[in-house]
Amino acid sequence: MARRPKTRAPFGIPKEIILLTRQDVWPYTFIADDSGGGCGKVPMPPDAPPEEVQTAIFTQLADLTRIFHDVEIDVEWSSLTPDSWVGHIRRVSAEEPAPPVVVPEVG
C-alpha cells in the first residue's frame, strides 16, 4: 500500500467508539486522545450482524490511524444497551521480526 505524504492528521489516535443501531442506519462516534474525534454512519443494512458493523468501523479507523500516526490499534467491544456498543481502543506494538534461521554447514 502506498503511503500518503505526511500531513496534519485529521484526528488524534482513537480511544473509544460508540456504535448505535437505529431503524435504518448505524450511527457511530469516536473519541480521540486529542479531545477530537468524529462521527458518521455505517453504510450497512439495519439487519446486519453487529459484529460485522463493528469490524467495518474499526477497520477504517485502524487504517487511518496507521496512515496518519504510524500506530497499530486494537479494539475490545462491550454492550452498553441491547442496541448500543462501546469499543475500547488500545495501542498495540508491532512484534519484532523473528531472527533469521542459521543452518549449519554440513561437510
PDB file of C-alpha atoms in Angstrom:
ATOM      1  CA  MET A   1       0.000   0.000   0.000  1.00  0.00           C
ATOM      2  CA  ALA A   2       1.368   3.394  -0.920  1.00  0.00           C
ATOM      3  CA  ARG A   3       1.849   5.822   1.936  1.00  0.00           C
ATOM      4  CA  ARG A   4       0.481   9.327   1.803  1.00  0.00           C
ATOM      5  CA  PRO A   5       2.896  12.162   2.324  1.00  0.00           C
ATOM      6  CA  LYS A   6       2.876  13.232   5.956  1.00  0.00           C
ATOM      7  CA  THR A   7       0.221  15.851   6.507  1.00  0.00           C
ATOM      8  CA  ARG A   8      -1.559  17.045   9.600  1.00  0.00           C
ATOM      9  CA  ALA A   9      -3.715  14.207  10.857  1.00  0.00           C
ATOM     10  CA  PRO A  10      -7.455  14.950  10.804  1.00  0.00           C
ATOM     11  CA  PHE A  11      -7.768  13.468  14.317  1.00  0.00           C
ATOM     12  CA  GLY A  12      -5.679  12.015  17.125  1.00  0.00           C
ATOM     13  CA  ILE A  13      -5.322   8.360  17.988  1.00  0.00           C
ATOM     14  CA  PRO A  14      -8.788   6.908  18.641  1.00  0.00           C
ATOM     15  CA  LYS A  15      -9.599   5.889  22.244  1.00  0.00           C
ATOM     16  CA  GLU A  16     -13.234   4.884  22.088  1.00  0.00           C
ATOM     17  CA  ILE A  17     -16.005   4.141  19.583  1.00  0.00           C
ATOM     18  CA  ILE A  18     -19.715   4.374  20.374  1.00  0.00           C
ATOM     19  CA  LEU A  19     -21.954   2.433  17.974  1.00  0.00           C
ATOM     20  CA  LEU A  20     -25.738   2.711  17.926  1.00  0.00           C
ATOM     21  CA  THR A  21     -28.381   0.955  15.916  1.00  0.00           C
ATOM     22  CA  ARG A  22     -31.422   2.709  14.548  1.00  0.00           C
ATOM     23  CA  GLN A  23     -34.211   1.590  12.235  1.00  0.00           C
ATOM     24  CA  ASP A  24     -32.380   2.395   9.021  1.00  0.00           C
ATOM     25  CA  VAL A  25     -28.784   3.297   9.894  1.00  0.00           C
ATOM     26  CA  TRP A  26     -25.762   2.501  12.115  1.00  0.00           C
ATOM     27  CA  PRO A  27     -24.517   5.827  13.552  1.00  0.00           C
ATOM     28  CA  TYR A  28     -21.197   5.960  15.378  1.00  0.00           C
ATOM     29  CA  THR A  29     -18.977   8.433  17.189  1.00  0.00           C
ATOM     30  CA  PHE A  30     -15.316   8.061  18.050  1.00  0.00           C
ATOM     31  CA  ILE A  31     -13.264   9.962  20.581  1.00  0.00           C
ATOM     32  CA  ALA A  32      -9.537  10.539  20.059  1.00  0.00           C
ATOM     33  CA  ASP A  33      -6.722  11.256  22.504  1.00  0.00           C
ATOM     34  CA  ASP A  34      -6.525  14.889  21.402  1.00  0.00           C
ATOM     35  CA  SER A  35     -10.124  15.535  22.547  1.00  0.00           C
ATOM     36  CA  GLY A  36     -11.128  15.429  18.912  1.00  0.00           C
ATOM     37  CA  GLY A  37     -12.905  12.681  17.084  1.00  0.00           C
ATOM     38  CA  GLY A  38     -15.588  12.249  14.554  1.00  0.00           C
ATOM     39  CA  CYS A  39     -18.875  10.648  13.689  1.00  0.00           C
ATOM     40  CA  GLY A  40     -20.565   9.002  10.795  1.00  0.00           C
ATOM     41  CA  LYS A  41     -22.934   6.328   9.613  1.00  0.00           C
ATOM     42  CA  VAL A  42     -22.003   2.832   8.509  1.00  0.00           C
ATOM     43  CA  PRO A  43     -23.487   2.023   5.091  1.00  0.00           C
ATOM     44  CA  MET A  44     -24.778  -1.419   6.064  1.00  0.00           C
ATOM     45  CA  PRO A  45     -28.322  -2.753   6.258  1.00  0.00           C
ATOM     46  CA  PRO A  46     -30.059  -2.339   9.619  1.00  0.00           C
ATOM     47  CA  ASP A  47     -30.352  -6.127   9.993  1.00  0.00           C
ATOM     48  CA  ALA A  48     -26.587  -6.673   9.582  1.00  0.00           C
ATOM     49  CA  PRO A  49     -24.954  -8.540  12.473  1.00  0.00           C
ATOM     50  CA  PRO A  50     -23.469  -6.026  14.941  1.00  0.00           C
ATOM     51  CA  GLU A  51     -20.094  -7.804  14.757  1.00  0.00           C
ATOM     52  CA  GLU A  52     -19.856  -7.062  11.020  1.00  0.00           C
ATOM     53  CA  VAL A  53     -20.688  -3.397  11.580  1.00  0.00           C
ATOM     54  CA  GLN A  54     -18.134  -3.187  14.403  1.00  0.00           C
ATOM     55  CA  THR A  55     -15.487  -4.717  12.130  1.00  0.00           C
ATOM     56  CA  ALA A  56     -16.303  -2.255   9.336  1.00  0.00           C
ATOM     57  CA  ILE A  57     -15.927   0.768  11.625  1.00  0.00           C
ATOM     58  CA  PHE A  58     -12.784  -0.460  13.316  1.00  0.00           C
ATOM     59  CA  THR A  59     -11.073  -1.424  10.052  1.00  0.00           C
ATOM     60  CA  GLN A  60     -11.485   2.119   8.716  1.00  0.00           C
ATOM     61  CA  LEU A  61     -10.222   3.723  11.941  1.00  0.00           C
ATOM     62  CA  ALA A  62      -7.282   1.312  12.179  1.00  0.00           C
ATOM     63  CA  ASP A  63      -6.273   2.024   8.568  1.00  0.00           C
ATOM     64  CA  LEU A  64      -6.440   5.799   9.051  1.00  0.00           C
ATOM     65  CA  THR A  65      -4.563   5.600  12.357  1.00  0.00           C
ATOM     66  CA  ARG A  66      -1.837   3.552  10.680  1.00  0.00           C
ATOM     67  CA  ILE A  67      -1.590   6.018   7.769  1.00  0.00           C
ATOM     68  CA  PHE A  68      -1.581   9.258   9.783  1.00  0.00           C
ATOM     69  CA  HIS A  69       0.104   8.173  13.028  1.00  0.00           C
ATOM     70  CA  ASP A  70       2.092   5.006  12.150  1.00  0.00           C
ATOM     71  CA  VAL A  71       0.363   3.347  15.109  1.00  0.00           C
ATOM     72  CA  GLU A  72      -1.385  -0.017  15.265  1.00  0.00           C
ATOM     73  CA  ILE A  73      -4.547  -0.236  17.359  1.00  0.00           C
ATOM     74  CA  ASP A  74      -6.876  -2.956  18.605  1.00  0.00           C
ATOM     75  CA  VAL A  75     -10.422  -2.825  19.979  1.00  0.00           C
ATOM     76  CA  GLU A  76     -12.470  -4.653  22.571  1.00  0.00           C
ATOM     77  CA  TRP A  77     -16.231  -4.257  22.230  1.00  0.00           C
ATOM     78  CA  SER A  78     -18.798  -4.423  25.029  1.00  0.00           C
ATOM     79  CA  SER A  79     -22.529  -3.831  25.116  1.00  0.00           C
ATOM     80  CA  LEU A  80     -23.932  -0.643  26.621  1.00  0.00           C
ATOM     81  CA  THR A  81     -27.592  -1.471  25.961  1.00  0.00           C
ATOM     82  CA  PRO A  82     -29.273  -4.051  23.688  1.00  0.00           C
ATOM     83  CA  ASP A  83     -28.854  -1.645  20.753  1.00  0.00           C
ATOM     84  CA  SER A  84     -25.569   0.140  21.513  1.00  0.00           C
ATOM     85  CA  TRP A  85     -21.934  -0.844  21.974  1.00  0.00           C
ATOM     86  CA  VAL A  86     -18.691   0.759  23.057  1.00  0.00           C
ATOM     87  CA  GLY A  87     -15.317  -0.172  21.633  1.00  0.00           C
ATOM     88  CA  HIS A  88     -12.333   0.474  23.904  1.00  0.00           C
ATOM     89  CA  ILE A  89      -9.259   1.055  21.766  1.00  0.00           C
ATOM     90  CA  ARG A  90      -5.674   0.432  22.784  1.00  0.00           C
ATOM     91  CA  ARG A  91      -2.355   0.768  21.029  1.00  0.00           C
ATOM     92  CA  VAL A  92      -0.562  -2.425  20.136  1.00  0.00           C
ATOM     93  CA  SER A  93       3.130  -2.710  19.491  1.00  0.00           C
ATOM     94  CA  ALA A  94       4.370  -4.374  16.359  1.00  0.00           C
ATOM     95  CA  GLU A  95       6.155  -7.594  17.100  1.00  0.00           C
ATOM     96  CA  GLU A  96       9.812  -7.736  16.335  1.00  0.00           C
ATOM     97  CA  PRO A  97      10.568  -9.891  13.304  1.00  0.00           C
ATOM     98  CA  ALA A  98      11.952 -13.312  14.144  1.00  0.00           C
ATOM     99  CA  PRO A  99      15.711 -13.609  13.797  1.00  0.00           C
ATOM    100  CA  PRO A 100      16.859 -15.406  10.664  1.00  0.00           C
ATOM    101  CA  VAL A 101      17.351 -19.136  10.971  1.00  0.00           C
ATOM    102  CA  VAL A 102      21.003 -20.108  10.676  1.00  0.00           C
ATOM    103  CA  VAL A 103      21.555 -23.515   9.139  1.00  0.00           C
ATOM    104  CA  PRO A 104      24.931 -25.038   9.976  1.00  0.00           C
ATOM    105  CA  GLU A 105      27.025 -26.125   7.045  1.00  0.00           C
ATOM    106  CA  VAL A 106      27.383 -29.858   6.592  1.00  0.00           C
ATOM    107  CA  GLY A 107      30.593 -31.169   5.246  1.00  0.00           C
TER     108      GLY A 107
END
